[in-house]
Amino acid sequence: MPPATVIDLTHPLIPGKVPAWPGHPCYNASLNSSLANGEFANVHALTIGTHTGTHLDAPYHFFMDGTTVDRLDLTLLTAAPAVVADVRHRGAHERIAWEDLSAAAEEVRRRKARVLLLCTGWSRQWTQPDYSDHPWLDADAARRIMELDVRVIGVDTMSPDEVAPGKDCAHVHRVVLGSGGIIVENLKGLDELVDSGWKNVTVSLLPLRLDGCDGSPLRAVAWDGTL
Ligand SMILES: [Zn+2]
């Protein structure tokens, strides 16, 4: 049975409206051939980075010997039970601590979930100048999440780490990717997911099969699983 309702957890890719990490490629889509110009079909050319829009980071992003995106375990990313932690009480540049995750940790154990999504509500700031001022996950909390056998941590911000000039912005990346886990960034709609009241949130987070690459844009969707 297909799910009755699917929540799209993916930001739209619109040229000029996709925040990018400094130095990363700016997203663009332009018509390469065009029906309006009398050509055979509409075909776009894309300028895109491996970390453009809603995307995942594979271990190879920070580790030379880490798994590349084409070799990730798809059983973790396909129709996977997921727990959503509501951390919307944390504001700009605030730390999300282990204590904020106790209810979610209990739920992870109960459902044996390997995907944990952190709902900060910050996806509302997408395309706003303060998008990078989001709350961030404590590295020790990330370690304890991984000890629950979680393998995928997803956030509705540009990073699970604090983004601040002059600071090391990769503590959580090293913890998660360093233990073979996966990070999903720039999700949207997690607040909708929390407010849905769904008891068996299930997600698919499938990347492109980019040979040898460190990450990939993806289409993230959620539904209320019945299994
Ligand atoms: Zn990334």
PDB file of C-alpha atoms and ligand atoms in Angstrom:
ATOM      1  CA  MET A   1       0.000   0.000   0.000  1.00  0.00           C
ATOM      2  CA  PRO A   2       1.469   3.394  -0.925  1.00  0.00           C
ATOM      3  CA  PRO A   3       1.438   5.919   1.925  1.00  0.00           C
ATOM      4  CA  ALA A   4      -1.646   8.167   2.077  1.00  0.00           C
ATOM      5  CA  THR A   5       0.455  11.270   2.695  1.00  0.00           C
ATOM      6  CA  VAL A   6       4.098  12.009   1.988  1.00  0.00           C
ATOM      7  CA  ILE A   7       5.876  14.995   3.532  1.00  0.00           C
ATOM      8  CA  ASP A   8       8.588  16.401   1.299  1.00  0.00           C
ATOM      9  CA  LEU A   9      11.665  17.163   3.415  1.00  0.00           C
ATOM     10  CA  THR A  10      13.559  18.752   0.517  1.00  0.00           C
ATOM     11  CA  HIS A  11      14.189  22.427  -0.187  1.00  0.00           C
ATOM     12  CA  PRO A  12      13.450  23.472  -3.766  1.00  0.00           C
ATOM     13  CA  LEU A  13      16.488  24.199  -5.940  1.00  0.00           C
ATOM     14  CA  ILE A  14      15.944  27.623  -7.467  1.00  0.00           C
ATOM     15  CA  PRO A  15      18.827  29.508  -9.121  1.00  0.00           C
ATOM     16  CA  GLY A  16      19.883  32.426  -6.891  1.00  0.00           C
ATOM     17  CA  LYS A  17      17.919  31.063  -3.933  1.00  0.00           C
ATOM     18  CA  VAL A  18      20.124  28.265  -2.612  1.00  0.00           C
ATOM     19  CA  PRO A  19      22.461  29.185   0.248  1.00  0.00           C
ATOM     20  CA  ALA A  20      25.915  27.714  -0.318  1.00  0.00           C
ATOM     21  CA  TRP A  21      28.889  27.270   1.978  1.00  0.00           C
ATOM     22  CA  PRO A  22      31.608  29.821   1.089  1.00  0.00           C
ATOM     23  CA  GLY A  23      33.671  28.454  -1.797  1.00  0.00           C
ATOM     24  CA  HIS A  24      31.099  25.848  -2.820  1.00  0.00           C
ATOM     25  CA  PRO A  25      29.544  26.026  -6.307  1.00  0.00           C
ATOM     26  CA  CYS A  26      26.455  28.223  -6.663  1.00  0.00           C
ATOM     27  CA  TYR A  27      23.470  26.285  -7.953  1.00  0.00           C
ATOM     28  CA  ASN A  28      22.244  27.113 -11.421  1.00  0.00           C
ATOM     29  CA  ALA A  29      19.953  25.528 -13.983  1.00  0.00           C
ATOM     30  CA  SER A  30      19.734  26.874 -17.508  1.00  0.00           C
ATOM     31  CA  LEU A  31      18.130  25.600 -20.673  1.00  0.00           C
ATOM     32  CA  ASN A  32      20.695  23.857 -22.841  1.00  0.00           C
ATOM     33  CA  SER A  33      18.190  23.220 -25.590  1.00  0.00           C
ATOM     34  CA  SER A  34      14.685  24.590 -25.723  1.00  0.00           C
ATOM     35  CA  LEU A  35      11.353  23.811 -27.379  1.00  0.00           C
ATOM     36  CA  ALA A  36      10.656  27.564 -27.403  1.00  0.00           C
ATOM     37  CA  ASN A  37      13.728  27.953 -29.627  1.00  0.00           C
ATOM     38  CA  GLY A  38      12.445  25.276 -32.017  1.00  0.00           C
ATOM     39  CA  GLU A  39      14.754  22.579 -30.692  1.00  0.00           C
ATOM     40  CA  PHE A  40      13.839  18.898 -30.241  1.00  0.00           C
ATOM     41  CA  ALA A  41      13.221  18.994 -26.458  1.00  0.00           C
ATOM     42  CA  ASN A  42      13.777  20.983 -23.278  1.00  0.00           C
ATOM     43  CA  VAL A  43      17.065  19.969 -21.628  1.00  0.00           C
ATOM     44  CA  HIS A  44      18.693  21.832 -18.743  1.00  0.00           C
ATOM     45  CA  ALA A  45      22.354  22.082 -17.823  1.00  0.00           C
ATOM     46  CA  LEU A  46      23.072  22.167 -14.079  1.00  0.00           C
ATOM     47  CA  THR A  47      25.787  23.748 -11.991  1.00  0.00           C
ATOM     48  CA  ILE A  48      25.657  21.888  -8.724  1.00  0.00           C
ATOM     49  CA  GLY A  49      27.951  20.859  -5.879  1.00  0.00           C
ATOM     50  CA  THR A  50      27.914  17.662  -3.858  1.00  0.00           C
ATOM     51  CA  HIS A  51      26.619  19.755  -0.892  1.00  0.00           C
ATOM     52  CA  THR A  52      24.005  21.776  -2.765  1.00  0.00           C
ATOM     53  CA  GLY A  53      20.577  22.127  -1.169  1.00  0.00           C
ATOM     54  CA  THR A  54      19.178  19.179   0.786  1.00  0.00           C
ATOM     55  CA  HIS A  55      22.016  16.661   0.636  1.00  0.00           C
ATOM     56  CA  LEU A  56      24.001  14.062   2.528  1.00  0.00           C
ATOM     57  CA  ASP A  57      27.628  13.871   3.597  1.00  0.00           C
ATOM     58  CA  ALA A  58      29.406  10.525   3.217  1.00  0.00           C
ATOM     59  CA  PRO A  59      32.386   9.628   5.447  1.00  0.00           C
ATOM     60  CA  TYR A  60      34.785  10.423   2.587  1.00  0.00           C
ATOM     61  CA  HIS A  61      33.819  14.121   3.030  1.00  0.00           C
ATOM     62  CA  PHE A  62      36.228  14.287   5.990  1.00  0.00           C
ATOM     63  CA  PHE A  63      38.173  11.028   5.800  1.00  0.00           C
ATOM     64  CA  MET A  64      40.418   9.932   2.935  1.00  0.00           C
ATOM     65  CA  ASP A  65      39.623   6.273   3.616  1.00  0.00           C
ATOM     66  CA  GLY A  66      35.928   6.943   4.320  1.00  0.00           C
ATOM     67  CA  THR A  67      33.043   5.458   2.339  1.00  0.00           C
ATOM     68  CA  THR A  68      32.116   7.386  -0.797  1.00  0.00           C
ATOM     69  CA  VAL A  69      28.530   8.255  -1.637  1.00  0.00           C
ATOM     70  CA  ASP A  70      28.116   5.525  -4.265  1.00  0.00           C
ATOM     71  CA  ARG A  71      29.042   2.867  -1.699  1.00  0.00           C
ATOM     72  CA  LEU A  72      26.728   3.833   1.159  1.00  0.00           C
ATOM     73  CA  ASP A  73      24.496   1.164   2.682  1.00  0.00           C
ATOM     74  CA  LEU A  74      21.135   1.856   1.042  1.00  0.00           C
ATOM     75  CA  THR A  75      19.259  -0.126   3.684  1.00  0.00           C
ATOM     76  CA  LEU A  76      19.937   2.821   6.035  1.00  0.00           C
ATOM     77  CA  LEU A  77      18.403   5.288   3.596  1.00  0.00           C
ATOM     78  CA  THR A  78      15.439   3.436   2.115  1.00  0.00           C
ATOM     79  CA  ALA A  79      12.092   3.276   3.981  1.00  0.00           C
ATOM     80  CA  ALA A  80      14.004   3.604   7.235  1.00  0.00           C
ATOM     81  CA  PRO A  81      12.344   4.069  10.649  1.00  0.00           C
ATOM     82  CA  ALA A  82      13.259   7.564  11.856  1.00  0.00           C
ATOM     83  CA  VAL A  83      12.884   9.444  15.122  1.00  0.00           C
ATOM     84  CA  VAL A  84      12.426  13.218  15.107  1.00  0.00           C
ATOM     85  CA  ALA A  85      13.770  15.119  18.130  1.00  0.00           C
ATOM     86  CA  ASP A  86      11.938  18.382  18.766  1.00  0.00           C
ATOM     87  CA  VAL A  87      14.636  20.903  19.741  1.00  0.00           C
ATOM     88  CA  ARG A  88      12.790  24.026  18.625  1.00  0.00           C
ATOM     89  CA  HIS A  89      13.364  25.595  22.035  1.00  0.00           C
ATOM     90  CA  ARG A  90      17.013  26.133  21.043  1.00  0.00           C
ATOM     91  CA  GLY A  91      17.688  29.472  19.369  1.00  0.00           C
ATOM     92  CA  ALA A  92      20.422  31.106  17.314  1.00  0.00           C
ATOM     93  CA  HIS A  93      23.922  29.736  18.081  1.00  0.00           C
ATOM     94  CA  GLU A  94      22.576  27.729  21.027  1.00  0.00           C
ATOM     95  CA  ARG A  95      23.936  24.302  21.878  1.00  0.00           C
ATOM     96  CA  ILE A  96      21.729  21.225  21.581  1.00  0.00           C
ATOM     97  CA  ALA A  97      22.811  19.025  24.490  1.00  0.00           C
ATOM     98  CA  TRP A  98      22.248  15.346  25.287  1.00  0.00           C
ATOM     99  CA  GLU A  99      19.600  16.429  27.845  1.00  0.00           C
ATOM    100  CA  ASP A 100      17.560  17.888  24.976  1.00  0.00           C
ATOM    101  CA  LEU A 101      17.471  14.478  23.327  1.00  0.00           C
ATOM    102  CA  SER A 102      16.408  12.160  26.152  1.00  0.00           C
ATOM    103  CA  ALA A 103      12.842  11.579  24.859  1.00  0.00           C
ATOM    104  CA  ALA A 104      14.166  11.009  21.345  1.00  0.00           C
ATOM    105  CA  ALA A 105      16.841   8.613  22.624  1.00  0.00           C
ATOM    106  CA  GLU A 106      14.134   6.573  24.330  1.00  0.00           C
ATOM    107  CA  GLU A 107      12.162   6.472  21.101  1.00  0.00           C
ATOM    108  CA  VAL A 108      15.283   5.429  19.144  1.00  0.00           C
ATOM    109  CA  ARG A 109      15.715   2.481  21.491  1.00  0.00           C
ATOM    110  CA  ARG A 110      12.038   1.536  21.310  1.00  0.00           C
ATOM    111  CA  ARG A 111      11.846   1.611  17.510  1.00  0.00           C
ATOM    112  CA  LYS A 112      15.439   0.452  16.951  1.00  0.00           C
ATOM    113  CA  ALA A 113      15.709   3.462  14.630  1.00  0.00           C
ATOM    114  CA  ARG A 114      18.989   4.142  12.888  1.00  0.00           C
ATOM    115  CA  VAL A 115      17.930   7.581  11.630  1.00  0.00           C
ATOM    116  CA  LEU A 116      17.604  10.552  13.999  1.00  0.00           C
ATOM    117  CA  LEU A 117      16.358  13.894  12.691  1.00  0.00           C
ATOM    118  CA  LEU A 118      16.806  17.085  14.720  1.00  0.00           C
ATOM    119  CA  CYS A 119      13.950  19.540  14.281  1.00  0.00           C
ATOM    120  CA  THR A 120      15.239  23.021  15.112  1.00  0.00           C
ATOM    121  CA  GLY A 121      12.643  24.843  13.012  1.00  0.00           C
ATOM    122  CA  TRP A 122      15.520  26.808  11.484  1.00  0.00           C
ATOM    123  CA  SER A 123      14.596  25.762   7.927  1.00  0.00           C
ATOM    124  CA  ARG A 124      12.260  28.789   7.949  1.00  0.00           C
ATOM    125  CA  GLN A 125      15.399  30.926   7.606  1.00  0.00           C
ATOM    126  CA  TRP A 126      16.428  29.229   4.317  1.00  0.00           C
ATOM    127  CA  THR A 127      17.567  32.024   1.944  1.00  0.00           C
ATOM    128  CA  GLN A 128      17.637  34.521   4.852  1.00  0.00           C
ATOM    129  CA  PRO A 129      20.949  36.146   5.885  1.00  0.00           C
ATOM    130  CA  ASP A 130      20.820  34.450   9.314  1.00  0.00           C
ATOM    131  CA  TYR A 131      20.419  30.907   7.942  1.00  0.00           C
ATOM    132  CA  SER A 132      23.905  29.989   9.213  1.00  0.00           C
ATOM    133  CA  ASP A 133      23.148  31.252  12.768  1.00  0.00           C
ATOM    134  CA  HIS A 134      21.293  28.031  13.617  1.00  0.00           C
ATOM    135  CA  PRO A 135      21.507  26.045  16.861  1.00  0.00           C
ATOM    136  CA  TRP A 136      24.126  23.295  16.793  1.00  0.00           C
ATOM    137  CA  LEU A 137      24.636  19.827  18.187  1.00  0.00           C
ATOM    138  CA  ASP A 138      27.055  19.175  21.010  1.00  0.00           C
ATOM    139  CA  ALA A 139      29.803  16.745  19.878  1.00  0.00           C
ATOM    140  CA  ASP A 140      29.473  14.609  22.999  1.00  0.00           C
ATOM    141  CA  ALA A 141      25.728  14.342  22.384  1.00  0.00           C
ATOM    142  CA  ALA A 142      26.524  13.239  18.822  1.00  0.00           C
ATOM    143  CA  ARG A 143      28.812  10.537  20.223  1.00  0.00           C
ATOM    144  CA  ARG A 144      26.089   9.279  22.527  1.00  0.00           C
ATOM    145  CA  ILE A 145      23.592   9.238  19.656  1.00  0.00           C
ATOM    146  CA  MET A 146      25.971   7.072  17.623  1.00  0.00           C
ATOM    147  CA  GLU A 147      26.328   4.748  20.620  1.00  0.00           C
ATOM    148  CA  LEU A 148      22.592   4.061  20.284  1.00  0.00           C
ATOM    149  CA  ASP A 149      23.445   2.504  16.904  1.00  0.00           C
ATOM    150  CA  VAL A 150      22.056   5.512  15.029  1.00  0.00           C
ATOM    151  CA  ARG A 151      23.815   5.711  11.670  1.00  0.00           C
ATOM    152  CA  VAL A 152      22.171   8.770  10.080  1.00  0.00           C
ATOM    153  CA  ILE A 153      21.798  12.182  11.725  1.00  0.00           C
ATOM    154  CA  GLY A 154      19.714  14.685   9.785  1.00  0.00           C
ATOM    155  CA  VAL A 155      19.299  18.402  10.483  1.00  0.00           C
ATOM    156  CA  ASP A 156      17.098  21.205   9.139  1.00  0.00           C
ATOM    157  CA  THR A 157      20.104  23.549   9.194  1.00  0.00           C
ATOM    158  CA  MET A 158      23.190  23.914   6.994  1.00  0.00           C
ATOM    159  CA  SER A 159      25.267  21.844   9.422  1.00  0.00           C
ATOM    160  CA  PRO A 160      24.920  19.941  12.691  1.00  0.00           C
ATOM    161  CA  ASP A 161      28.026  21.889  13.794  1.00  0.00           C
ATOM    162  CA  GLU A 162      28.177  25.507  14.793  1.00  0.00           C
ATOM    163  CA  VAL A 163      28.966  27.775  11.868  1.00  0.00           C
ATOM    164  CA  ALA A 164      31.066  30.640  13.188  1.00  0.00           C
ATOM    165  CA  PRO A 165      34.039  32.417  11.656  1.00  0.00           C
ATOM    166  CA  GLY A 166      37.370  31.399  13.174  1.00  0.00           C
ATOM    167  CA  LYS A 167      35.927  28.317  14.931  1.00  0.00           C
ATOM    168  CA  ASP A 168      36.450  24.657  14.146  1.00  0.00           C
ATOM    169  CA  CYS A 169      33.108  23.878  12.502  1.00  0.00           C
ATOM    170  CA  ALA A 170      33.460  20.114  12.156  1.00  0.00           C
ATOM    171  CA  HIS A 171      33.376  18.418  15.588  1.00  0.00           C
ATOM    172  CA  VAL A 172      30.108  16.602  14.927  1.00  0.00           C
ATOM    173  CA  HIS A 173      31.117  15.848  11.336  1.00  0.00           C
ATOM    174  CA  ARG A 174      34.221  14.047  12.617  1.00  0.00           C
ATOM    175  CA  VAL A 175      32.268  12.107  15.253  1.00  0.00           C
ATOM    176  CA  VAL A 176      29.526  10.943  12.868  1.00  0.00           C
ATOM    177  CA  LEU A 177      31.486  10.467   9.635  1.00  0.00           C
ATOM    178  CA  GLY A 178      34.458   9.108  11.599  1.00  0.00           C
ATOM    179  CA  SER A 179      32.319   6.251  12.876  1.00  0.00           C
ATOM    180  CA  GLY A 180      31.032   5.460   9.389  1.00  0.00           C
ATOM    181  CA  GLY A 181      27.794   7.405   9.806  1.00  0.00           C
ATOM    182  CA  ILE A 182      25.984   9.723   7.438  1.00  0.00           C
ATOM    183  CA  ILE A 183      24.904  13.365   7.917  1.00  0.00           C
ATOM    184  CA  VAL A 184      21.913  14.873   6.106  1.00  0.00           C
ATOM    185  CA  GLU A 185      21.807  18.675   5.934  1.00  0.00           C
ATOM    186  CA  ASN A 186      19.375  21.392   4.837  1.00  0.00           C
ATOM    187  CA  LEU A 187      16.261  19.340   5.450  1.00  0.00           C
ATOM    188  CA  LYS A 188      12.934  21.142   5.620  1.00  0.00           C
ATOM    189  CA  GLY A 189       9.489  20.198   6.938  1.00  0.00           C
ATOM    190  CA  LEU A 190      10.724  18.529  10.131  1.00  0.00           C
ATOM    191  CA  ASP A 191       8.376  20.779  12.141  1.00  0.00           C
ATOM    192  CA  GLU A 192       5.503  19.528  10.003  1.00  0.00           C
ATOM    193  CA  LEU A 193       6.672  16.002  10.805  1.00  0.00           C
ATOM    194  CA  VAL A 194       6.718  16.691  14.565  1.00  0.00           C
ATOM    195  CA  ASP A 195       3.300  18.329  14.428  1.00  0.00           C
ATOM    196  CA  SER A 196       1.838  15.467  12.338  1.00  0.00           C
ATOM    197  CA  GLY A 197       1.697  13.258  15.422  1.00  0.00           C
ATOM    198  CA  TRP A 198       2.819  10.297  13.272  1.00  0.00           C
ATOM    199  CA  LYS A 199       3.924   7.423  15.471  1.00  0.00           C
ATOM    200  CA  ASN A 200       6.024   5.521  12.939  1.00  0.00           C
ATOM    201  CA  VAL A 201       7.889   8.127  10.923  1.00  0.00           C
ATOM    202  CA  THR A 202       9.634   6.452   8.001  1.00  0.00           C
ATOM    203  CA  VAL A 203      12.003   8.191   5.599  1.00  0.00           C
ATOM    204  CA  SER A 204      13.813   7.688   2.340  1.00  0.00           C
ATOM    205  CA  LEU A 205      16.943   9.759   1.828  1.00  0.00           C
ATOM    206  CA  LEU A 206      18.408   8.532  -1.442  1.00  0.00           C
ATOM    207  CA  PRO A 207      21.499  10.190  -2.941  1.00  0.00           C
ATOM    208  CA  LEU A 208      22.646  10.089  -6.531  1.00  0.00           C
ATOM    209  CA  ARG A 209      25.103   7.310  -7.330  1.00  0.00           C
ATOM    210  CA  LEU A 210      28.054   9.671  -7.743  1.00  0.00           C
ATOM    211  CA  ASP A 211      31.123   7.498  -8.151  1.00  0.00           C
ATOM    212  CA  GLY A 212      33.920   8.406  -5.737  1.00  0.00           C
ATOM    213  CA  CYS A 213      32.140  11.514  -4.403  1.00  0.00           C
ATOM    214  CA  ASP A 214      31.900  12.880  -0.845  1.00  0.00           C
ATOM    215  CA  GLY A 215      28.213  13.797  -0.796  1.00  0.00           C
ATOM    216  CA  SER A 216      25.142  14.192  -2.956  1.00  0.00           C
ATOM    217  CA  PRO A 217      21.941  16.180  -3.240  1.00  0.00           C
ATOM    218  CA  LEU A 218      18.958  13.965  -2.477  1.00  0.00           C
ATOM    219  CA  ARG A 219      15.178  13.908  -2.353  1.00  0.00           C
ATOM    220  CA  ALA A 220      14.136  13.404   1.251  1.00  0.00           C
ATOM    221  CA  VAL A 221      10.590  12.206   1.956  1.00  0.00           C
ATOM    222  CA  ALA A 222       8.729  10.973   5.026  1.00  0.00           C
ATOM    223  CA  TRP A 223       5.545   9.060   5.667  1.00  0.00           C
ATOM    224  CA  ASP A 224       3.788   7.303   8.516  1.00  0.00           C
ATOM    225  CA  GLY A 225       4.907   3.696   8.267  1.00  0.00           C
ATOM    226  CA  THR A 226       2.541   0.965   9.263  1.00  0.00           C
ATOM    227  CA  LEU A 227       4.949  -1.978   9.463  1.00  0.00           C
TER     228      LEU A 227
HETATM  229 ZN    ZN B   1      27.432  18.695   3.529  1.00  0.00          ZN
END
